[in-house]
XYZ file of C-alpha atoms in Angstrom:
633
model
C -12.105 -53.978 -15.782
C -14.251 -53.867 -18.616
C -12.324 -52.742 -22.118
C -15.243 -49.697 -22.355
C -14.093 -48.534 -19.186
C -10.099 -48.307 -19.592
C -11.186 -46.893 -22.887
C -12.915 -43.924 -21.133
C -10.894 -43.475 -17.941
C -8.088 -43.462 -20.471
C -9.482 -41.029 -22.837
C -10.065 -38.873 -19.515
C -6.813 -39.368 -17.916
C -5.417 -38.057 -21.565
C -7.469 -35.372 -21.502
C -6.737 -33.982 -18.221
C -2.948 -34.199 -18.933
C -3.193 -32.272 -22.070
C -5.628 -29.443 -20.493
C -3.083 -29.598 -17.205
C 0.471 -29.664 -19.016
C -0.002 -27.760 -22.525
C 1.609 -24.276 -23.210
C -1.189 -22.435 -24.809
C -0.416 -21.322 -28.625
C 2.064 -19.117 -29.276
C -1.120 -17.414 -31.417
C -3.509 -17.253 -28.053
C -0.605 -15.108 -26.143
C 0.081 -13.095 -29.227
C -3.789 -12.104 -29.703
C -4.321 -8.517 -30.402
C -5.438 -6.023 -27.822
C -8.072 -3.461 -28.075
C -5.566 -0.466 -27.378
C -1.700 -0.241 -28.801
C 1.610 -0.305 -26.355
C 2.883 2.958 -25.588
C 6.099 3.909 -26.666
C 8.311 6.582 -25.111
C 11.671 7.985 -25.709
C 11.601 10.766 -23.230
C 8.531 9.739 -20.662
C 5.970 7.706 -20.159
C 2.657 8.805 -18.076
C -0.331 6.504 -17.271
C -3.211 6.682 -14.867
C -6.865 5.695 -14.382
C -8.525 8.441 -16.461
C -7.576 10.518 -19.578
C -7.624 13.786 -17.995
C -5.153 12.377 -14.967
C -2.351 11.295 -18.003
C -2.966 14.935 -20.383
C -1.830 16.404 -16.542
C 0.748 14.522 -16.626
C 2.002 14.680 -20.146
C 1.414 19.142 -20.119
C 4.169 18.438 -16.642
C 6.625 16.373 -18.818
C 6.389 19.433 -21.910
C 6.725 21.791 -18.960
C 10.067 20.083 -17.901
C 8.830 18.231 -15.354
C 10.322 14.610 -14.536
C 8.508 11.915 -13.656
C 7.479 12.974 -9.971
C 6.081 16.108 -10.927
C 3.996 14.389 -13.380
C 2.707 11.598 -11.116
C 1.939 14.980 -8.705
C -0.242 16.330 -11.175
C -2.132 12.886 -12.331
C -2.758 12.590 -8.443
C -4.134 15.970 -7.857
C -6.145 15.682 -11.096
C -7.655 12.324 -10.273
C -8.393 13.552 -6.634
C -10.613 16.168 -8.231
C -12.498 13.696 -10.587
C -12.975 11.769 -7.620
C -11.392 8.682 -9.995
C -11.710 7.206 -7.284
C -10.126 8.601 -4.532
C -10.714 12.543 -3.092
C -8.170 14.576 -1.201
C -8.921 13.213 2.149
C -7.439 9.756 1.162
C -4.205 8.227 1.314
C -1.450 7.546 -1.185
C 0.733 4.733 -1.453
C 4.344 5.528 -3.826
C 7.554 3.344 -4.575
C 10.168 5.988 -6.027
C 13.325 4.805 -8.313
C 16.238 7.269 -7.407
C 18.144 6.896 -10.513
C 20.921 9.273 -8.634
C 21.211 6.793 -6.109
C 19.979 3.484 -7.924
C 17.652 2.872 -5.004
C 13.477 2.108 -4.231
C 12.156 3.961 -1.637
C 8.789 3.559 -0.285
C 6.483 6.444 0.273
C 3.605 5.896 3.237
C 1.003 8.808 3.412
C -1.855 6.902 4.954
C -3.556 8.525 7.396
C -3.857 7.339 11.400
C -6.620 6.845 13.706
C -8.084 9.447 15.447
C -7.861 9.983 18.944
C -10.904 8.285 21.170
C -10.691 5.117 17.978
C -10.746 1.874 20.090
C -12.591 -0.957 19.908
C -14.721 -0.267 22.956
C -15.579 2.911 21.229
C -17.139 1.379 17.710
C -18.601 -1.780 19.905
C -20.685 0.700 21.909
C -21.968 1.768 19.041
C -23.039 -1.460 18.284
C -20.120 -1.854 15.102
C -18.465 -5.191 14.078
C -16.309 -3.526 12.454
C -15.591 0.406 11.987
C -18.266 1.950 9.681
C -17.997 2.249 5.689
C -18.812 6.036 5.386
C -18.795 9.325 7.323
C -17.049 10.819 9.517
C -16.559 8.015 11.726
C -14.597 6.079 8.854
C -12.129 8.638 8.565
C -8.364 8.455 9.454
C -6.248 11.580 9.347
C -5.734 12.787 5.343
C -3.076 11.690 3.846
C -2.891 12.787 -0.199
C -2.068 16.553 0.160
C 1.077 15.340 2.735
C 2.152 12.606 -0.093
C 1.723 14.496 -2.789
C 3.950 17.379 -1.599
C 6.369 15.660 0.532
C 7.140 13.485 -2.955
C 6.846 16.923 -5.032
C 9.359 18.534 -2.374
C 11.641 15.545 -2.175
C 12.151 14.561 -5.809
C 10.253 16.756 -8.275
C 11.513 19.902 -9.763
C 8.718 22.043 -10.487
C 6.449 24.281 -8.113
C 3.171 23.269 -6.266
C 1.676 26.006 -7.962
C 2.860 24.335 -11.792
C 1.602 21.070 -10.722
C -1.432 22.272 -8.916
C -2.553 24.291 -12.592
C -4.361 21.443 -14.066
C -6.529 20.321 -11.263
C -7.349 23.893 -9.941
C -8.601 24.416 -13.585
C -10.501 21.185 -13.657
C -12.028 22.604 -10.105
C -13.148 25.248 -11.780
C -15.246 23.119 -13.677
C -15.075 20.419 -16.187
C -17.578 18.464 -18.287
C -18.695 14.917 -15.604
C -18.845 11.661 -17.041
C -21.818 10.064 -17.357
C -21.050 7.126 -14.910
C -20.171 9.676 -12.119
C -23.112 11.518 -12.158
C -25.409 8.635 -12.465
C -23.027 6.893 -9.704
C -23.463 10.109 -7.551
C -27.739 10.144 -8.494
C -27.368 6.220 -7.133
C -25.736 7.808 -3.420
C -27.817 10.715 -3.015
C -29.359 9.117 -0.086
C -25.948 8.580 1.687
C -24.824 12.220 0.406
C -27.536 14.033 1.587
C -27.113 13.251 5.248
C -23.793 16.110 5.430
C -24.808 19.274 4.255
C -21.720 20.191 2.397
C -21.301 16.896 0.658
C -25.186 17.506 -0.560
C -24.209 21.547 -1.381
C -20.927 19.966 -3.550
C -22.087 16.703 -5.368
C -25.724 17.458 -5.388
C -26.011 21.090 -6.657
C -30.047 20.388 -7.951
C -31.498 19.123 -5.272
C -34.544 20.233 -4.434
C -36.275 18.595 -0.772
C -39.635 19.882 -2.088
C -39.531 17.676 -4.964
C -37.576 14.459 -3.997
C -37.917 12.703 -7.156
C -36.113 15.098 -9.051
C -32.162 14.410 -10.362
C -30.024 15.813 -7.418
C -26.879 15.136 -9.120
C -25.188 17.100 -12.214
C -26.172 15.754 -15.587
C -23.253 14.041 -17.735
C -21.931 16.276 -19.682
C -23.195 18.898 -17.138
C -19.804 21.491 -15.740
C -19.114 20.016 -12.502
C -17.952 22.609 -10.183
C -15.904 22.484 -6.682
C -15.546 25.994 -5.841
C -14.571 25.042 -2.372
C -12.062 22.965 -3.232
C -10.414 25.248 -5.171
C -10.033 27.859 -2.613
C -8.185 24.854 -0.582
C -5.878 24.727 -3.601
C -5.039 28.091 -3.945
C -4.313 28.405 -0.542
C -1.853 25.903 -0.772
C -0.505 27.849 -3.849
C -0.456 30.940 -2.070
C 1.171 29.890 0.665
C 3.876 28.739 -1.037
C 4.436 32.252 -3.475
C 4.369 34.073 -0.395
C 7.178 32.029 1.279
C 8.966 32.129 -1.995
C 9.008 35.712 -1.467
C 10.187 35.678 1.706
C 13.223 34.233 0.785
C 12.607 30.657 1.285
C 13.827 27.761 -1.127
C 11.919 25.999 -3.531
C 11.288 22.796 -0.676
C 10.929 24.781 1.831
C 8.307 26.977 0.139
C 5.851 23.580 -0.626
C 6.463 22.734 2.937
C 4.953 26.094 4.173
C 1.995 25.007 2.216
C 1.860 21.973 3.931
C 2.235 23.344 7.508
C -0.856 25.229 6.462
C -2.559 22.490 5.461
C -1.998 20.483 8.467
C -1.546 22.994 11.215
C -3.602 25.995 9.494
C -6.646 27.514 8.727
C -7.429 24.159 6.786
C -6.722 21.815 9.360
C -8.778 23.805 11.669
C -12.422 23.954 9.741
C -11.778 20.002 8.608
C -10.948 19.491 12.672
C -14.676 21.835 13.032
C -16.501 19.919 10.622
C -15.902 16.556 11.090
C -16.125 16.942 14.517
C -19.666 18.547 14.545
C -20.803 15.552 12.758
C -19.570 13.025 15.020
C -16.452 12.185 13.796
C -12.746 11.916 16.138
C -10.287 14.021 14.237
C -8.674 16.917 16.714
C -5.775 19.363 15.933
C -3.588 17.349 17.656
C -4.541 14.505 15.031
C -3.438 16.482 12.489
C -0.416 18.109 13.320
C 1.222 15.154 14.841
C 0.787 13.259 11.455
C 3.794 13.220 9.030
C 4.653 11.590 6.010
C 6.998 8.389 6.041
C 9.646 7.849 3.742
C 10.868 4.596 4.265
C 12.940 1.079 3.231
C 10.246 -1.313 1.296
C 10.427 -4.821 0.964
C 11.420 -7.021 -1.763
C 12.063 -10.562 -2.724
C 14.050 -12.180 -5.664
C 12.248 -14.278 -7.944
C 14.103 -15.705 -11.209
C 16.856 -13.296 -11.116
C 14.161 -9.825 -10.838
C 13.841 -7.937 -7.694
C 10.330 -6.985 -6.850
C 9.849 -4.299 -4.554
C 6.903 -3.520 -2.490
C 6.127 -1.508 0.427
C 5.611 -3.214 3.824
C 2.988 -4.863 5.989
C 0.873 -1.531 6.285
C -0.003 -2.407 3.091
C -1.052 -5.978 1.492
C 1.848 -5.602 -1.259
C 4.430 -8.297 0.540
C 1.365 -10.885 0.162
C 2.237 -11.300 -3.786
C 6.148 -11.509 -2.602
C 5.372 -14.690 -0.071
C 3.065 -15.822 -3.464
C 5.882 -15.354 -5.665
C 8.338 -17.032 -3.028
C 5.632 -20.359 -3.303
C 5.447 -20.322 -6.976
C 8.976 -20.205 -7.727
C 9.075 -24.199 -6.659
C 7.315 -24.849 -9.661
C 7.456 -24.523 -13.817
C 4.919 -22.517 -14.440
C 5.424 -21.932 -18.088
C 5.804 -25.914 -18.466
C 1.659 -26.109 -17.220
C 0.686 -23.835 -19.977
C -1.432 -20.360 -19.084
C -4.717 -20.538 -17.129
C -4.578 -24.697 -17.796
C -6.314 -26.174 -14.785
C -3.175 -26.875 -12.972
C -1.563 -23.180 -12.977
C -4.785 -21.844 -12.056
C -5.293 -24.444 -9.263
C -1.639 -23.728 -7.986
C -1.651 -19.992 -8.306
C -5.093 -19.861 -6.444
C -3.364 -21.929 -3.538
C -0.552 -19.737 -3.766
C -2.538 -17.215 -2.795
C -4.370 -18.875 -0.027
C -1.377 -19.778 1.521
C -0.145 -15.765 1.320
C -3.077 -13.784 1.809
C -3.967 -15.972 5.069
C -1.024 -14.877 6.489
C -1.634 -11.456 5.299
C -5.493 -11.380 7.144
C -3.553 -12.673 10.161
C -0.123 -11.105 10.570
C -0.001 -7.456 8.389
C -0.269 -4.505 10.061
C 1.061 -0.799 10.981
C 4.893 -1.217 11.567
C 5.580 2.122 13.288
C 3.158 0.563 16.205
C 3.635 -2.592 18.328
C 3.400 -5.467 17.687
C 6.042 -6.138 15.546
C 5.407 -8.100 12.544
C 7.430 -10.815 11.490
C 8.891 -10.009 8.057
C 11.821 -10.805 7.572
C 9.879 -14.657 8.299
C 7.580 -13.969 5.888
C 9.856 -13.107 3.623
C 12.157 -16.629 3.986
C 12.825 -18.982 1.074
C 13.151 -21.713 3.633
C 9.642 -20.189 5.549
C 7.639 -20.704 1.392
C 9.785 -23.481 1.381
C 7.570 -24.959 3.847
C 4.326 -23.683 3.114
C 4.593 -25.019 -0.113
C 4.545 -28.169 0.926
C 0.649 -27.648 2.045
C -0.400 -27.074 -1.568
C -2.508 -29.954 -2.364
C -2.441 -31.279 -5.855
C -6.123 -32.058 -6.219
C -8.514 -30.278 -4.348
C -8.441 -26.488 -2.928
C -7.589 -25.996 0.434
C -10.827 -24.755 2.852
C -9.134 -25.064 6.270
C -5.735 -23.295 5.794
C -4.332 -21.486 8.912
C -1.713 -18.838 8.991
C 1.930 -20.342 9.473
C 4.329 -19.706 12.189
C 7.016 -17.263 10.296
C 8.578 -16.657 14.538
C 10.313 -20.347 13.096
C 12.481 -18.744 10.505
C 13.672 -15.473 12.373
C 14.519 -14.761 15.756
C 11.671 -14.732 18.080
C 8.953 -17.071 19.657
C 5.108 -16.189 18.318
C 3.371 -14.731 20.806
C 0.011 -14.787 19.144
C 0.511 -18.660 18.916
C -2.677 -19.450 20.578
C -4.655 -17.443 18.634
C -3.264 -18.281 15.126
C -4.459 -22.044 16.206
C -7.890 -20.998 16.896
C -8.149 -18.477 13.754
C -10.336 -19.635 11.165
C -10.573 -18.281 7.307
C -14.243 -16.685 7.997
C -14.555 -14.097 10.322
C -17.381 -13.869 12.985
C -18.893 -11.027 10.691
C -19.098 -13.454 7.596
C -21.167 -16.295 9.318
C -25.090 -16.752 8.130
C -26.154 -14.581 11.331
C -23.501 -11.571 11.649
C -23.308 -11.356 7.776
C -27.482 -10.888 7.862
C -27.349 -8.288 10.814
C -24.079 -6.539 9.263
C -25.062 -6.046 5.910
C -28.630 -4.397 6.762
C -26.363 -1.499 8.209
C -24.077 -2.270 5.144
C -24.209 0.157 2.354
C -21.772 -1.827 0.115
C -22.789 -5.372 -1.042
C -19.781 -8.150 -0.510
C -18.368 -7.797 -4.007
C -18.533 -4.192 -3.748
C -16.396 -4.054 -0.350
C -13.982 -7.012 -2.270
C -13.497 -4.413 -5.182
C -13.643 -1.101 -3.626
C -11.699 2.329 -4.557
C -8.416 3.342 -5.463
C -6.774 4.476 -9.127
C -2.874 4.151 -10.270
C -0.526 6.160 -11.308
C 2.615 5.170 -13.042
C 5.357 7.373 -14.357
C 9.100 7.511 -15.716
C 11.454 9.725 -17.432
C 14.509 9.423 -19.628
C 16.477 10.789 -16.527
C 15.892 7.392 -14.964
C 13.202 8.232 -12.460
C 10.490 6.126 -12.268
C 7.094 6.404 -9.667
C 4.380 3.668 -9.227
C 1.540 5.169 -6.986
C -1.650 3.546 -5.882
C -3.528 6.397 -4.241
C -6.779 5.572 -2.506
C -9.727 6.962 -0.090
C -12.500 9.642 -0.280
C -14.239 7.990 -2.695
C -17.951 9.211 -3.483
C -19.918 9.364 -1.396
C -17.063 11.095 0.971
C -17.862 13.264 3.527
C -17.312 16.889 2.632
C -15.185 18.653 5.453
C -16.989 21.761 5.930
C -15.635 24.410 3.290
C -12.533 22.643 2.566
C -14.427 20.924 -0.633
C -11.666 17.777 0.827
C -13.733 14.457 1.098
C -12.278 12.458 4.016
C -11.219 8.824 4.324
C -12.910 6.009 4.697
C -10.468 3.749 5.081
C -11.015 3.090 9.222
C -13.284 0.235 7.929
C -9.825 -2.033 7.193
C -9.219 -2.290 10.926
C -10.897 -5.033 13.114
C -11.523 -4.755 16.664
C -11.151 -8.259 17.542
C -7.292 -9.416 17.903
C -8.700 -13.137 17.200
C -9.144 -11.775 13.551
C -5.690 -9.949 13.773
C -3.862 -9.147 16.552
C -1.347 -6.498 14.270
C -4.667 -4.676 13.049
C -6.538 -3.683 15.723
C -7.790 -0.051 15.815
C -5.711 2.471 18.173
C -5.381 5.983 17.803
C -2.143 6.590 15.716
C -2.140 3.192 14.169
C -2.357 3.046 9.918
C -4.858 0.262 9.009
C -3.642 -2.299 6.933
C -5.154 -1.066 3.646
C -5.149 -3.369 0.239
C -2.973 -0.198 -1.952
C -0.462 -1.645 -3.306
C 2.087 0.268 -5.900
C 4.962 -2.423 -7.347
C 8.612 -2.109 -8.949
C 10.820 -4.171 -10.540
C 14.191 -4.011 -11.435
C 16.528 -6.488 -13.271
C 20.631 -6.085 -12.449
C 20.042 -3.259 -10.318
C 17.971 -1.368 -13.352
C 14.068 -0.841 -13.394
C 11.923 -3.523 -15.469
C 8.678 -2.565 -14.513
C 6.684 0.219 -12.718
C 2.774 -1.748 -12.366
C -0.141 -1.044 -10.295
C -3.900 -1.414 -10.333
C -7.138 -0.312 -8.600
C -9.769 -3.103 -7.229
C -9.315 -3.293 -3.101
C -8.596 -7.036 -2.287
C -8.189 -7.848 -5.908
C -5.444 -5.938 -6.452
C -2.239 -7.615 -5.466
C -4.127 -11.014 -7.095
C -3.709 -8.963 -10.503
C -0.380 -7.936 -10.508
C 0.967 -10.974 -9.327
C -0.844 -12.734 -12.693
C 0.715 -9.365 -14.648
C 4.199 -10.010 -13.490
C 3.698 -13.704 -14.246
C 2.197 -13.148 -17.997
C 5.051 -10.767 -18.676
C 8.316 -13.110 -16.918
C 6.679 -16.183 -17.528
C 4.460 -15.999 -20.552
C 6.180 -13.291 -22.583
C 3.393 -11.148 -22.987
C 3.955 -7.622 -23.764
C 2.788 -4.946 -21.135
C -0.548 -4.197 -23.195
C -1.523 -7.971 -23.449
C -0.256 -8.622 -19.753
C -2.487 -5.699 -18.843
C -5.924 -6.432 -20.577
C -5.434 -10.357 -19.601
C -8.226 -12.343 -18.570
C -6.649 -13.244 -14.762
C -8.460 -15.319 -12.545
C -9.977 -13.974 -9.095
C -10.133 -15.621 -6.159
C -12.432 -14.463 -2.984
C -11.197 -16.838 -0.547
C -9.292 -14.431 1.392
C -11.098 -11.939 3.781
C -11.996 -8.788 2.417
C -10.390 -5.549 3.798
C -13.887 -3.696 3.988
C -17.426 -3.941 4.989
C -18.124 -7.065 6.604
C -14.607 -8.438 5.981
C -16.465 -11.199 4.435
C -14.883 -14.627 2.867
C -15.922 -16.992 0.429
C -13.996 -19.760 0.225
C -13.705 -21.383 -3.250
C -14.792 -18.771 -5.237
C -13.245 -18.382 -8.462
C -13.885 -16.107 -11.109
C -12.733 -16.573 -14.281
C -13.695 -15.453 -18.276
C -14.865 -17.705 -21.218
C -11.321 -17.861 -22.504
C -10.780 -20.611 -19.860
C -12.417 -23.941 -21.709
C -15.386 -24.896 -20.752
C -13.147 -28.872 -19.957
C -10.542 -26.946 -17.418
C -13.583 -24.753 -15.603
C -15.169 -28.858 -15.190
C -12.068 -30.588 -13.479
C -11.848 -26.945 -11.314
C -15.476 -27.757 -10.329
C -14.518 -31.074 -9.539
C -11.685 -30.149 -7.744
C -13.639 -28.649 -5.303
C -13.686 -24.734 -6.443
C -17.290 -22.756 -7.118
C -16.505 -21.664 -10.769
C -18.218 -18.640 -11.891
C -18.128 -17.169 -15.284
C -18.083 -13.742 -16.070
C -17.380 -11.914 -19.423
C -14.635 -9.932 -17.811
C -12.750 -9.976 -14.366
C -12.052 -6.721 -12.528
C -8.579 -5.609 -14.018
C -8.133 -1.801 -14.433
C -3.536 -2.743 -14.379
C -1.572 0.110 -15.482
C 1.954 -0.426 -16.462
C 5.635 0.629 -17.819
C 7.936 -1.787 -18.824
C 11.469 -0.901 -19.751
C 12.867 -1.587 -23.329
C 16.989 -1.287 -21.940
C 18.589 -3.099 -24.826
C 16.641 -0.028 -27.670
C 16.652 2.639 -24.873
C 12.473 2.501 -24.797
C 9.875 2.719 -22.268
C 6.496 0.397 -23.156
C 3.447 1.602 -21.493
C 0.004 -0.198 -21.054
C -3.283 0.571 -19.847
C -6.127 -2.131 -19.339
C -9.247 -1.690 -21.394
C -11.297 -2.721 -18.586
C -12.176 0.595 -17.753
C -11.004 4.530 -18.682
C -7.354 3.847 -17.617
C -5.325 5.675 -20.182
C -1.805 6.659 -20.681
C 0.392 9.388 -22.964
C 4.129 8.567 -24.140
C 6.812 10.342 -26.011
């Protein structure tokens, strides 16, 4: 070999093993951040907007603890439609400090009766649609919110009710909502009282004029505030009946549900097209439940189950716990090649195997789960190239039980039948979302904790604008239907049934060290989300961020796996990632088979507490990505 070319394939092979093995300065992971960590004595209260944490913070001053406060941040950021309505779902994990135990909250909605495949394929649907009333499950954020408020809070519906019935009665809109509504007014205008609500100047003699408010304009939801005070009123009057405090916000719920309001959202949606009967309705409860957790380095990290994508960053943290992640420095080319297989390796189980546990089939957790099942699946990583052609595994192997989808995990392939050149083309022309805005769709968080020892982490979801309005309710319904498939090829767990939950990407996380919570963390961002709080988790246990840095990071996004909306589409290789990874590590990721695509920002809206035990403080953090905000004292 010539002496010029050991020279360069030296110089290379040097190069490579600094970029692949170096810890990054202790100066890079100490870099300032655009907004301070939050420090808290007595409670900590962070959301997606400023308006959803003053709710919470006027709760705390009130007396409120830590559930009442994430009540009032959700029923604030359900009327700013931040971005989620009333119709949606939410998503909690709950830290009993009386009994020093996580439990899971599940208020996502079902499907209605007469939702089967046969029923969306005859009207000529891939997949269930985006918007409407034929995208709607059952609602599922009034339930949540007061079965959590009843369960654990303190205060009264109608205390943390007060700040979102005043923001109903008006409040100054944002300038990106109202242009964002101005950009839907063609969806919007197709239900009259989602055109009467969100489009208050529009005028069908002159089309080209603004339909939406003006920012700055008073937004107004007279409608919904009636629904509000109903609830409110319900609850006074069974106060004065004699009943106790729970019992009283469960009146208002019975109303909701099996009342008056039930019946004209029943009315409505149903003289648009939509499913939803009474029976839907009252036959629909709130879940309180055991989540799921794994151990990883000595921290227990709690999510709820496979009705939701959050055990999919447990089996990732299972496979990265076979390696030293510190020891290949942050974002080198080697931990972002092996955290990006990682996640192949999780989230193809998760498009395969995740669905509605309260209906058959069963899932196989506890073999997802297994050391000994990531154990295995490790061993598929490759060191040098991404992996394309990855199947689900065969969990059945590591708890009792023989797979009886076996035939169909062989034949399942990464891309759905949507996602190929010709379904993609016909689906998206009936698409309204474009394939990044399906991969990144809906959802705020909510995180709160108290000196008491309670701590919530809530990732509420559904509604979003453009919603369909329910009639006079002023609720915007669901549209999370469109995370079912109607193929079992795709997933035989998550086909649509009436009474089945889809399998929806919301995602709240805990953590607790020695029995005692560490972190509360969750973030908006559909199919990106549990990618971002696994890289959180990892900046903060393995790179010794603080919460703020961990929380405006510049984390890596893959779009390998399938997305939970729209055309369920997948794009294998994709990687985004920010100018802060070198220009030499983005090269050898090219070469290493990945399409690298630079962007001044990934999507990263994390919100965060992390738990100071050894001073007795609570750290908040809210990314700077977007208006995620947070108040401490």
């Amino acid at each position: 070999m010539p002496q010029s070319l050991q020279k360069h394939l030296f110089h290379r092979a040097l190069a490579l093993t600094l970029a692949c093995s170096m810890v990054w300065p202790t100066t890079v992971l100490a870099q300032k951040t655009a907004r301070p960590v939050l420090l808290g004595k007595h409670w900590v209260a962070v959301t997606g907007k400023p308006q959803g944490a003053t709710a919470g913070a006027m709760i705390f001053q009130q007396g409120g603890n830590a559930i009442d406060a994430a009540a009032a941040m959700l029923a604030v950021t359900a009327t700013l439609w931040d971005v989620l309505g009333w119709g949606g779902e939410t998503q909690a994990l709950i830290y009993n400090p009386n009994t020093g135990k996580v439990i899971g909250l599940n208020a996502l909605g079902v499907a209605p009766t007469g939702a089967t495949p046969e029923f969306f394929r005859n009207q000529g649907m891939l997949y269930p649609p985006e918007y409407g009333p034929l995208a709607a499950v059952t609602p599922g954020t009034p339930g949540g919110l007061m079965v959590m408020l009843a369960e654990f809070g303190r205060l009264s519906l109608a205390e943390v009710l007060a700040p979102a019935m005043e923001m109903a009665r008006g409040y100054p809109i944002e300038a990106t909502q109202a242009r964002f509504i101005e950009s839907r007014r063609d969806i919007l205008q197709q239900w009259p009282d989602s055109q009467r609500v969100f489009l208050p100047h529009y005028n069908s003699d002159r089309p080209e004029q603004r339909a939406a408010p003006a920012p700055g304009e008073i937004f107004r939801q007279a409608d919904l505030l009636a629904t509000l005070q109903k609830l409110v009123d319900t609850e006074a009057a069974a106060l004065a009946a004699g009943a106790d405090r729970k019992a009283a916000i469960m009146a208002a719920y019975e109303r909701f549900y099996r009342g008056d309001i039930a019946a004209e959202i029943v009315r409505s949606n149903r003289a648009a097209g939509g499913l939803i009967t009474a029976n839907d309705l009252a036959g629909w409860e709130v879940i309180l439940e055991e989540p799921v957790s794994v151990n990883y380095r000595g921290i227990d990290v709690y999510k709820l189950t496979t009705w939701t994508q959050g055990p999919a960053m447990l089996q990732a943290l299972n496979l990265l716990e076979g390696f030293d992640l510190k020891a290949m420095g942050y974002n080198s080319t080697r931990y972002i090649h092996t955290l990006y297989q990682a996640m192949n390796l999780a989230f193809a189980d998760r498009d395969f195997y995740y669905g509605d546990p309260y209906m058959p089939p069963e899932e196989p957790v506890a073999g997802l789960l297994s050391k000994r099942y990531a154990e295995e699946r490790r061993k598929l990583m490759p060191a040098d190239h991404n992996l394309t052609d990855l199947k689900p595994g065969d969990p059945y192997r590591f708890q009792r039980g023989k797979n009886p989808f076996e035939s169909l995990r062989q034949q399942w392939t990464p891309i759905p039948p949507a996602a190929d050149a010709a379904g993609a083309e016909s689906f998206q022309q009936a698409s309204r979302m474009t394939a990044d805005e399906a991969f990144l769709a809906g959802t705020t968080s909510i995180q709160a904790a108290d000196a008491e020892g309670w701590v919530i982490s809530v990732t509420p979801s559904g509604g979003w604008i453009p919603a369909f309005i329910a009639g006079n309710t002023g609720v915007g319904l669901s549209q999370r239907m469109q995370s079912f498939v109607l193929d079992e090829a795709l997933n035989p767990y998550n086909v649509v049934q009436p009474g089945q939950r889809p399998r929806v990407t919301l995602t709240p996380s805990l953590a607790l060290r020695d029995g005692k919570p560490l972190m509360a963390f969750s973030v908006q961002g559909g199919d990106t989300q549990d990618q971002n709080l696994l890289q959180f988790f990892l900046n903060m246990v393995e790179f010794d961020m603080n919460v703020q840095q961990a929380a405006e990071a510049h984390n890596i996004l893959s779009y390998q796996m399938q997305s939970s909306f729209g055309a369920h589409q997948s794009e294998p290789g994709r990687l985004q990632v920010t100018p802060l990874v070198s220009p030499f590590t983005r090269a050898e990721l090219e070469r290493m088979g990945y399409d690298v695509e630079v962007v001044e920002r990934t999507y990263n809206p994390t919100t965060a507490i992390w738990f100071d035990h050894e001073h007795g403080v609570m750290q908040g953090g809210a990314s700077d990505y977007g208006d995620d905000y947070g108040i401490a004292w």
